[in-house]
Amino acid sequence: MSLKYQIVKGFRDILPPESALFWSAEKSAREIFSCFGYQEIILPVIEYLELFSRSIGDSTDIVAKEMFLIPDQKGRNLALRPEATASAVRAYVEGLSSKGPQKLFYFGPMFRHERPQKGRYRQFWQLGAEAIGYPGPGTDAELLQLLEQYFKSFGLSEIELRLNSLGCGKCRPAYRRGLVEYLEANQGQLCEDCRIRLLKNPLRVLDCKNEACRAVAQNAPSPLESLCPECSAHFDRLRGNLALLKLPYILDPHLVRGLDYYTRTVFEFQARTGLGAQNAVAAGGRYDDLVSELGGPATPAIGFALGVERLVILLEGKVTGEILLNRPDVFLVAAGDQAYQFALKLLFALRKVGLYAEMAIDEPSRSLRSQLKLADKAKARLAMLIGDDELKSNSLNVKILESGKDLKLDNDSLKAMAGIDWEEMKMHLNSAGFAFVSRDYEKMLIENQNLFKVLKIYLGALESQEG
Ligand code: HAM
């Protein structure tokens, strides 16, 4: 049977459990980026086309071949954003430039009409950061350190940083002349696209993926050889900072980027394995002229964007199913009508205190056995067995599903256990010295904190029923 409605080519549904990895990528970024002083900026996905052609460059593949264009009613060309640096700078010039330097981060979808393949889609998500108003090279090192810390937070170590400097408006023209001379001498070996690039935007030739062009690029002059004294000092100081921070990198004298706005520092974090041809997980660089080119005051800046799908591909091989599963903390198993009604109220009382509680909500007449099977299937941590007897005697049967252990609590032990104040206990645990008493005990308490919470809410529900 052919499906009537299919997803647009190059677009993806992010289904659970992959969506959980997206969420953890974002959560971890929020935590780490905020420690580095970055604040979120939420940008539109549509901009005027000129913003991108002016900033990314008319002759780049992104602008020349990959834009999703949307003409508006007045005949102006709008475009779905292929990246967010241009938008962040536009927003800075429009609304933030009077407020001094800004460290901004964003998380959102971008759109490029590329040939889809593993790790390359037409809609993809980027996590990005832009430090606008920071001349560096301290900020350059800080940004690289941020990414390094971010990757490490997921235990990803098979990622290498490649670094280069492209120079500035002062030293780039001389480099460009030397490069054109070299490329002209080797024109015969270049692909058709690169012969055009040679005329319009020779640096792009160094970025071509064609085998023959790569061979030519390997022996091409590097921008490092033409840096002016200021750019050279900037790069040396950045490298000094990285040495100080013991942040490893590979000097890649031919690294150029597919966007025209870069000056000085450029970098890519590339996965050694797991991503195939699309191995750049994050990339960026300095763009000291872009703010003024887009109508703002002369303002140096640097940033990066990380491809979330590519990160997720790397994480899929690493994280355990445990993280991906939304496991119920507790599954309520109710025997009989009265117990069902009690359990239904208890379900929402548990959720109110932040526990993930589950029950066979649409099937009050399921047998105990089959409810327990559901609890197992959902990989719930605890099952609470609620029947008329328990409700009458204010007792409880809890099954700890991981160990298969049954806890049969009469009213007295229920009260005693529910009476443990977890917050107070935590305070004691955190006080100096406790850790030396018993790590195992601390671990046991942490693992059981949800059980204590569940018991407390259950006891409360029993008491309110009596009242
Ligand atoms: P970019 O190198 O074009 O730079 O993209 C950054 C990252 O986005 C790439 O390293 C890759 O992980 C991901 N990416 C790019 N295209 C795709 C795609 N079609 N499918 C999946 N992932 C993709 C920028 O976008 C600049 N705005 C980075 C920047 C920020 N420079 C300074 N500030």
Coordinates of C-alpha atoms and ligand atoms in Angstrom, one line a residue:
M1 CA 0.0 0.0 0.0
S2 CA 1.5 3.4 -0.9
L3 CA 1.2 6.1 1.7
K4 CA -1.0 9.0 0.7
Y5 CA 0.9 11.6 2.6
Q6 CA 4.6 11.4 2.9
I7 CA 7.1 13.6 4.5
V8 CA 8.9 16.1 2.2
K9 CA 12.2 14.9 0.9
G10 CA 15.2 15.8 3.1
F11 CA 12.9 16.6 6.1
R12 CA 12.6 14.3 9.1
D13 CA 10.2 13.5 11.9
I14 CA 12.1 13.3 15.2
L15 CA 10.4 10.5 16.9
P16 CA 10.8 9.2 20.4
P17 CA 13.2 8.0 21.7
E18 CA 15.5 10.1 19.4
S19 CA 13.5 13.2 20.5
A20 CA 14.8 12.5 24.1
L21 CA 18.3 13.0 22.8
F22 CA 17.4 16.3 21.2
W23 CA 16.0 17.3 24.5
S24 CA 19.1 16.3 26.4
A25 CA 21.3 18.1 23.9
E26 CA 19.3 21.3 24.5
K27 CA 19.2 20.8 28.3
S28 CA 22.9 20.3 28.6
A29 CA 23.6 23.3 26.3
R30 CA 21.4 25.5 28.5
E31 CA 23.3 24.5 31.6
I32 CA 26.8 24.8 30.2
F33 CA 26.3 27.8 28.0
S34 CA 24.8 29.8 30.9
C35 CA 27.9 29.1 33.0
F36 CA 29.8 30.8 30.2
G37 CA 27.5 33.9 30.3
Y38 CA 25.4 33.2 27.2
Q39 CA 21.7 34.2 27.1
E40 CA 19.1 32.8 24.8
I41 CA 18.0 34.7 21.7
I42 CA 14.9 33.5 19.9
L43 CA 15.0 34.4 16.2
P44 CA 12.5 34.1 13.4
V45 CA 12.9 31.3 10.8
I46 CA 12.1 33.7 7.9
E47 CA 14.2 36.7 6.9
Y48 CA 14.6 38.9 3.8
L49 CA 16.8 37.1 1.3
E50 CA 19.2 40.0 1.1
L51 CA 20.3 39.4 4.7
F52 CA 21.7 36.1 3.7
S53 CA 23.1 37.0 0.3
R54 CA 24.9 40.0 1.9
S55 CA 26.3 38.2 4.9
I56 CA 26.9 34.5 3.8
G57 CA 27.8 35.7 0.3
D58 CA 26.2 35.5 -3.1
S59 CA 28.6 33.0 -4.6
T60 CA 28.6 30.5 -1.7
D61 CA 26.8 27.2 -2.3
I62 CA 24.4 28.1 0.5
V63 CA 23.1 31.2 -1.1
A64 CA 23.6 30.3 -4.8
K65 CA 22.0 26.8 -4.6
E66 CA 20.5 25.9 -1.3
M67 CA 18.0 28.6 -0.3
F68 CA 14.3 27.9 0.3
L69 CA 12.7 31.0 -1.1
I70 CA 9.2 32.3 -0.3
P71 CA 8.0 35.3 -2.3
D72 CA 5.7 37.5 -0.2
Q73 CA 2.6 39.3 -1.4
K74 CA 4.5 42.4 -2.1
G75 CA 7.0 40.7 -4.3
R76 CA 9.9 40.8 -1.8
N77 CA 12.0 37.7 -1.6
L78 CA 11.8 36.0 1.8
A79 CA 13.9 33.0 2.7
L80 CA 13.8 30.2 5.3
R81 CA 17.0 30.8 7.3
P82 CA 19.9 28.5 6.3
E83 CA 21.8 29.5 9.5
A84 CA 21.3 32.0 12.3
T85 CA 24.5 34.1 12.6
A86 CA 23.1 36.6 10.1
S87 CA 19.8 36.8 12.0
A88 CA 21.6 37.2 15.3
V89 CA 23.7 40.1 13.9
R90 CA 20.6 41.7 12.4
A91 CA 18.8 41.4 15.7
Y92 CA 21.9 42.8 17.5
V93 CA 22.0 45.8 15.1
E94 CA 18.3 46.4 15.4
G95 CA 17.8 45.9 19.2
L96 CA 20.9 45.2 21.2
S97 CA 23.9 47.2 19.9
S98 CA 23.3 50.1 22.4
K99 CA 23.5 47.6 25.3
G100 CA 27.2 46.7 24.9
P101 CA 28.7 43.3 24.1
Q102 CA 26.3 40.4 24.0
K103 CA 26.8 36.7 24.4
L104 CA 23.8 35.0 22.8
F105 CA 22.8 31.4 22.1
Y106 CA 20.0 29.8 20.1
F107 CA 18.5 26.4 19.4
G108 CA 16.3 25.9 16.3
P109 CA 15.7 24.6 12.8
M110 CA 17.7 25.7 9.8
F111 CA 16.9 25.0 6.1
R112 CA 19.2 24.2 3.2
H113 CA 18.2 22.6 -0.1
E114 CA 21.2 20.1 -0.1
R115 CA 21.4 16.6 -1.4
P116 CA 20.1 14.6 1.6
Q117 CA 22.5 11.9 3.1
K118 CA 23.4 10.6 6.5
G119 CA 23.9 13.7 8.7
R120 CA 22.8 16.1 6.0
Y121 CA 19.1 17.1 5.8
R122 CA 17.1 19.9 4.3
Q123 CA 15.7 20.9 7.7
F124 CA 18.3 20.4 10.5
W125 CA 18.7 21.8 14.0
Q126 CA 21.5 24.0 15.2
L127 CA 22.6 24.9 18.7
G128 CA 24.7 28.0 18.2
A129 CA 26.4 30.7 20.2
E130 CA 27.5 34.2 19.2
A131 CA 29.8 36.5 21.2
I132 CA 29.2 40.0 19.7
G133 CA 31.4 42.8 20.8
Y134 CA 34.3 40.6 21.9
P135 CA 37.7 41.2 20.1
G136 CA 39.4 38.0 21.4
P137 CA 41.6 36.0 21.5
G138 CA 40.5 35.2 25.0
T139 CA 36.9 34.9 23.8
D140 CA 38.0 32.7 21.0
A141 CA 39.6 30.3 23.5
E142 CA 36.6 30.5 25.8
L143 CA 34.2 29.5 23.0
L144 CA 36.4 26.5 22.0
Q145 CA 36.6 25.5 25.7
L146 CA 32.8 25.7 25.9
L147 CA 32.4 23.3 23.0
E148 CA 35.0 21.0 24.4
Q149 CA 33.2 20.9 27.8
Y150 CA 29.9 20.4 26.0
F151 CA 31.2 17.3 24.1
K152 CA 32.8 16.0 27.2
S153 CA 29.5 16.3 29.1
F154 CA 28.2 13.5 26.9
G155 CA 31.4 11.5 27.2
L156 CA 32.3 12.2 23.5
S157 CA 36.0 12.2 23.1
E158 CA 36.4 11.0 19.5
I159 CA 36.0 14.6 18.2
E160 CA 39.0 16.7 17.1
L161 CA 39.3 20.4 16.8
R162 CA 40.8 21.8 13.6
L163 CA 41.9 25.4 13.6
N164 CA 43.1 28.0 11.2
S165 CA 43.2 31.8 10.6
L166 CA 41.9 33.4 7.5
G167 CA 43.3 36.9 8.2
C168 CA 41.5 40.1 7.8
G169 CA 40.5 42.7 5.1
K170 CA 44.1 44.0 5.3
C171 CA 46.0 40.7 4.6
R172 CA 43.4 38.7 2.7
P173 CA 43.8 40.5 -0.7
A174 CA 47.5 39.5 -0.9
Y175 CA 46.6 35.9 0.0
R176 CA 43.8 35.9 -2.5
R177 CA 46.2 37.0 -5.3
G178 CA 48.7 34.3 -4.5
L179 CA 45.9 31.7 -4.3
V180 CA 44.4 32.7 -7.7
E181 CA 47.8 32.5 -9.3
Y182 CA 48.3 29.0 -7.9
L183 CA 44.8 27.8 -8.9
E184 CA 45.1 29.3 -12.4
A185 CA 48.3 27.3 -12.9
N186 CA 46.4 24.1 -11.8
Q187 CA 43.1 25.0 -13.5
G188 CA 43.1 21.8 -15.6
Q189 CA 42.6 19.6 -12.6
L190 CA 39.7 21.5 -11.1
C191 CA 36.0 20.5 -11.4
E192 CA 33.7 22.6 -13.4
D193 CA 32.2 24.3 -10.3
C194 CA 35.7 25.2 -9.0
R195 CA 36.6 26.8 -12.3
I196 CA 33.7 29.2 -11.8
R197 CA 34.7 29.5 -8.1
L198 CA 38.2 30.5 -9.1
L199 CA 36.7 33.6 -10.8
K200 CA 34.1 34.5 -8.2
N201 CA 35.3 33.3 -4.9
P202 CA 38.7 31.4 -5.0
L203 CA 38.7 30.5 -1.3
R204 CA 35.8 28.2 -1.8
V205 CA 37.9 26.0 -4.0
L206 CA 39.8 24.9 -0.9
D207 CA 36.4 23.7 0.5
C208 CA 35.4 21.5 -2.5
K209 CA 34.8 17.8 -1.8
N210 CA 35.9 16.6 -5.3
E211 CA 38.9 14.3 -5.0
A212 CA 40.9 16.1 -7.8
C213 CA 40.2 19.6 -6.3
R214 CA 41.2 18.3 -2.9
A215 CA 44.6 17.2 -4.3
V216 CA 45.1 20.7 -5.7
A217 CA 44.0 22.3 -2.5
Q218 CA 46.5 20.3 -0.5
N219 CA 49.5 22.1 -2.1
A220 CA 47.8 25.5 -2.3
P221 CA 49.2 28.4 -0.3
S222 CA 47.7 28.8 3.2
P223 CA 46.2 32.1 4.5
L224 CA 48.6 31.6 7.5
E225 CA 51.5 32.5 5.3
S226 CA 50.0 35.9 4.5
L227 CA 48.7 37.0 7.9
C228 CA 49.4 40.7 8.8
P229 CA 51.2 41.3 12.1
E230 CA 47.9 42.0 13.9
C231 CA 46.2 38.8 12.7
S232 CA 49.4 36.8 13.3
A233 CA 49.6 38.1 16.9
H234 CA 45.9 37.3 17.4
F235 CA 46.4 33.8 16.3
D236 CA 49.5 33.3 18.3
R237 CA 47.8 34.5 21.5
L238 CA 44.8 32.2 20.8
R239 CA 47.2 29.2 20.4
G240 CA 48.9 30.3 23.6
N241 CA 45.6 30.3 25.4
L242 CA 44.7 26.8 24.1
A243 CA 48.1 25.5 25.3
L244 CA 47.4 27.0 28.7
L245 CA 44.1 25.3 28.8
K246 CA 45.6 22.1 27.5
L247 CA 42.9 22.1 24.8
P248 CA 44.2 19.9 22.0
Y249 CA 43.7 20.9 18.3
I250 CA 45.1 20.3 14.9
L251 CA 46.4 23.2 13.0
D252 CA 44.7 22.9 9.6
P253 CA 46.3 25.6 7.3
H254 CA 43.8 24.9 4.5
L255 CA 40.6 25.0 6.6
V256 CA 38.2 27.5 5.1
R257 CA 34.5 27.7 5.7
G258 CA 31.6 27.6 3.3
L259 CA 30.4 31.1 4.4
D260 CA 32.0 34.4 3.3
Y261 CA 31.8 36.4 6.5
Y262 CA 34.7 34.9 8.4
T263 CA 37.8 36.8 9.4
R264 CA 40.8 35.5 11.4
T265 CA 40.0 32.5 13.6
V266 CA 38.0 29.6 11.9
F267 CA 37.5 26.1 13.4
E268 CA 35.6 22.9 13.0
F269 CA 35.0 20.1 15.5
Q270 CA 35.1 16.9 13.4
A271 CA 34.1 13.4 14.5
R272 CA 36.8 10.8 13.8
T273 CA 34.2 8.1 13.4
G274 CA 30.5 7.6 13.2
L275 CA 29.4 10.4 10.8
G276 CA 30.9 9.4 7.4
A277 CA 31.4 12.2 5.0
Q278 CA 29.4 14.7 7.0
N279 CA 31.8 14.7 9.9
A280 CA 31.7 18.4 11.1
V281 CA 29.7 18.4 14.3
A282 CA 30.2 22.0 15.1
A283 CA 31.9 24.8 13.3
G284 CA 32.4 28.6 13.4
G285 CA 34.8 31.4 13.6
R286 CA 35.3 35.1 13.9
Y287 CA 33.3 37.6 11.8
D288 CA 34.8 41.0 12.8
D289 CA 33.3 42.9 9.8
L290 CA 29.8 41.5 9.6
V291 CA 28.1 43.8 12.2
S292 CA 29.3 46.9 10.3
E293 CA 28.5 45.3 6.9
L294 CA 24.9 44.9 8.1
G295 CA 24.7 48.5 9.1
G296 CA 25.8 48.4 12.8
P297 CA 28.9 50.0 14.5
A298 CA 32.3 48.3 13.9
T299 CA 32.0 45.4 16.3
P300 CA 34.2 42.3 16.4
A301 CA 32.4 39.0 17.0
I302 CA 32.9 35.2 17.0
G303 CA 30.5 32.3 17.1
F304 CA 29.8 28.7 16.2
A305 CA 26.9 26.4 15.4
L306 CA 26.6 22.7 16.2
G307 CA 24.5 20.3 14.1
V308 CA 22.1 18.6 16.6
E309 CA 21.3 15.7 14.3
R310 CA 25.0 14.9 13.9
L311 CA 25.5 15.1 17.7
V312 CA 22.5 12.8 18.1
I313 CA 23.9 10.2 15.7
L314 CA 27.1 10.2 17.8
L315 CA 25.1 9.9 21.0
E316 CA 22.9 7.1 19.7
G317 CA 26.0 4.8 19.7
K318 CA 26.8 5.9 23.2
V319 CA 23.9 6.4 25.5
T320 CA 22.1 3.5 27.0
G321 CA 18.4 2.7 26.4
E322 CA 17.9 3.8 30.0
I323 CA 18.3 7.5 29.2
L324 CA 16.0 7.2 26.2
L325 CA 13.2 5.6 28.0
N326 CA 10.7 7.6 29.9
R327 CA 10.3 5.0 32.7
P328 CA 7.4 5.5 35.1
D329 CA 8.6 6.0 38.7
V330 CA 5.5 4.1 39.8
F331 CA 2.7 2.1 38.2
L332 CA -0.6 1.9 40.0
V333 CA -2.3 -1.5 39.9
A334 CA -5.9 -1.3 41.1
A335 CA -8.1 -4.3 41.9
G336 CA -11.8 -3.4 41.8
D337 CA -13.9 -0.4 41.3
Q338 CA -13.3 1.4 44.6
A339 CA -9.5 0.8 44.2
Y340 CA -9.6 2.2 40.6
Q341 CA -11.3 5.4 41.8
F342 CA -8.8 5.8 44.6
A343 CA -5.9 5.1 42.2
L344 CA -7.1 7.6 39.7
K345 CA -7.0 10.4 42.3
L346 CA -3.6 9.1 43.5
L347 CA -2.3 9.1 40.0
F348 CA -2.7 12.8 39.6
A349 CA -1.6 13.6 43.2
L350 CA 1.7 11.8 42.4
R351 CA 2.2 13.6 39.1
K352 CA 1.6 16.9 40.9
V353 CA 4.7 16.3 43.0
G354 CA 6.8 15.6 39.9
L355 CA 6.7 11.8 39.8
Y356 CA 5.9 10.0 36.6
A357 CA 3.0 7.8 37.6
E358 CA 1.1 5.5 35.2
M359 CA -1.9 3.2 35.4
A360 CA -4.2 1.3 33.0
I361 CA -6.4 4.4 33.0
D362 CA -8.8 3.2 30.2
E363 CA -9.1 -0.3 31.4
P364 CA -10.5 -0.5 35.0
S365 CA -11.4 -4.2 34.6
R366 CA -7.9 -5.5 33.6
S367 CA -6.8 -8.3 35.9
L368 CA -4.0 -7.7 38.4
R369 CA -1.7 -10.0 36.5
S370 CA -2.2 -8.1 33.2
Q371 CA -1.7 -4.7 34.9
L372 CA 1.5 -6.0 36.4
K373 CA 2.6 -7.1 32.9
L374 CA 1.9 -3.5 31.7
A375 CA 4.0 -2.2 34.5
D376 CA 6.8 -4.5 33.5
K377 CA 6.5 -3.6 29.8
A378 CA 6.7 0.1 30.6
K379 CA 9.8 -0.7 32.7
A380 CA 8.2 1.1 35.7
R381 CA 10.5 1.1 38.8
L382 CA 7.7 0.5 41.4
A383 CA 4.3 -1.0 41.2
M384 CA 1.7 -0.2 43.9
L385 CA -0.9 -2.8 44.4
I386 CA -4.1 -1.2 45.6
G387 CA -7.1 -3.4 46.6
D388 CA -10.0 -3.2 48.9
D389 CA -8.1 -4.8 51.7
E390 CA -5.3 -2.3 51.6
L391 CA -7.7 0.6 51.5
K392 CA -9.6 -0.9 54.5
S393 CA -6.5 -1.6 56.6
N394 CA -4.6 1.5 55.5
S395 CA -1.7 -0.7 54.4
L396 CA 0.1 -1.1 51.1
N397 CA 1.9 -3.7 48.9
V398 CA 4.7 -2.3 46.8
K399 CA 6.6 -4.3 44.3
I400 CA 10.1 -3.1 43.5
L401 CA 10.1 -4.2 39.9
E402 CA 13.8 -4.0 39.3
S403 CA 14.7 -6.5 42.0
G404 CA 11.3 -8.3 42.2
K405 CA 11.2 -7.5 45.9
D406 CA 7.8 -7.1 47.6
L407 CA 7.3 -4.6 50.4
K408 CA 4.3 -5.4 52.5
L409 CA 3.7 -2.4 54.7
D410 CA 1.1 -2.4 57.5
N411 CA -0.2 0.9 58.7
D412 CA 2.5 1.5 61.3
S413 CA 5.5 0.8 59.0
L414 CA 3.8 2.8 56.2
K415 CA 3.5 5.8 58.6
A416 CA 7.1 5.3 59.8
M417 CA 8.5 5.2 56.2
A418 CA 6.4 8.0 54.9
G419 CA 7.5 10.1 57.8
I420 CA 11.1 10.2 56.6
D421 CA 11.7 13.7 55.5
W422 CA 13.7 13.3 52.3
E423 CA 14.7 17.0 52.2
E424 CA 16.0 16.9 55.7
M425 CA 17.8 13.6 54.9
K426 CA 19.4 15.2 51.9
M427 CA 20.6 18.1 53.9
H428 CA 22.3 15.7 56.3
L429 CA 23.8 13.8 53.4
N430 CA 25.2 17.0 52.0
S431 CA 26.8 18.1 55.3
A432 CA 30.5 17.7 55.4
G433 CA 31.7 14.3 56.6
F434 CA 28.7 12.2 55.8
A435 CA 30.1 10.9 52.6
F436 CA 32.8 9.2 54.6
V437 CA 30.2 7.3 56.8
S438 CA 28.7 5.2 54.1
R439 CA 28.5 5.8 50.4
D440 CA 26.3 2.7 50.1
Y441 CA 23.8 4.1 52.5
E442 CA 23.7 7.4 50.6
K443 CA 23.2 5.6 47.4
M444 CA 20.4 3.5 48.9
L445 CA 18.7 6.6 50.1
I446 CA 19.0 8.4 46.8
E447 CA 17.6 5.4 45.0
N448 CA 14.7 5.1 47.3
Q449 CA 13.8 8.8 47.5
N450 CA 10.9 8.3 45.1
L451 CA 9.6 5.4 47.2
F452 CA 9.5 7.6 50.2
K453 CA 7.7 10.3 48.2
V454 CA 5.2 7.8 46.9
L455 CA 4.5 6.5 50.3
K456 CA 3.9 10.0 51.7
I457 CA 1.4 10.8 48.9
Y458 CA -0.3 7.5 49.3
L459 CA -0.7 8.0 53.1
G460 CA -2.0 11.5 52.4
A461 CA -4.6 10.0 50.0
L462 CA -5.6 7.4 52.5
E463 CA -6.1 10.0 55.2
S464 CA -8.0 12.3 53.0
Q465 CA -10.3 9.4 52.1
E466 CA -10.9 8.8 55.8
G467 CA -11.6 12.5 56.4
Ligands
HAM1 P1 28.0 25.7 9.1 O1 29.3 25.1 9.0 O2 27.3 26.0 7.8 O3 28.1 27.1 9.9 O4 27.0 24.8 10.0 C1 27.4 24.5 11.3 C2 27.0 23.0 11.6 O5 25.6 22.8 11.3 C3 27.8 22.1 10.8 O6 29.1 21.8 11.3 C4 26.9 20.8 10.8 O7 27.1 20.1 12.1 C5 25.5 21.4 10.8 N1 24.9 21.4 9.5 C6 25.1 22.2 8.5 N2 24.4 21.9 7.4 C7 23.7 20.8 7.8 C8 22.7 19.9 7.1 N3 22.3 20.2 5.9 N4 22.2 18.9 7.8 C9 22.6 18.6 9.1 N5 23.5 19.4 9.7 C10 24.0 20.5 9.1 C11 27.1 27.9 10.2 O8 25.9 27.6 10.1 C12 27.6 29.2 10.9 N6 26.4 30.0 11.2 C13 28.3 28.9 12.2 C14 28.7 30.1 12.9 C15 28.1 30.7 13.9 N7 29.8 30.8 12.6 C16 29.8 31.9 13.4 N8 28.8 31.8 14.2

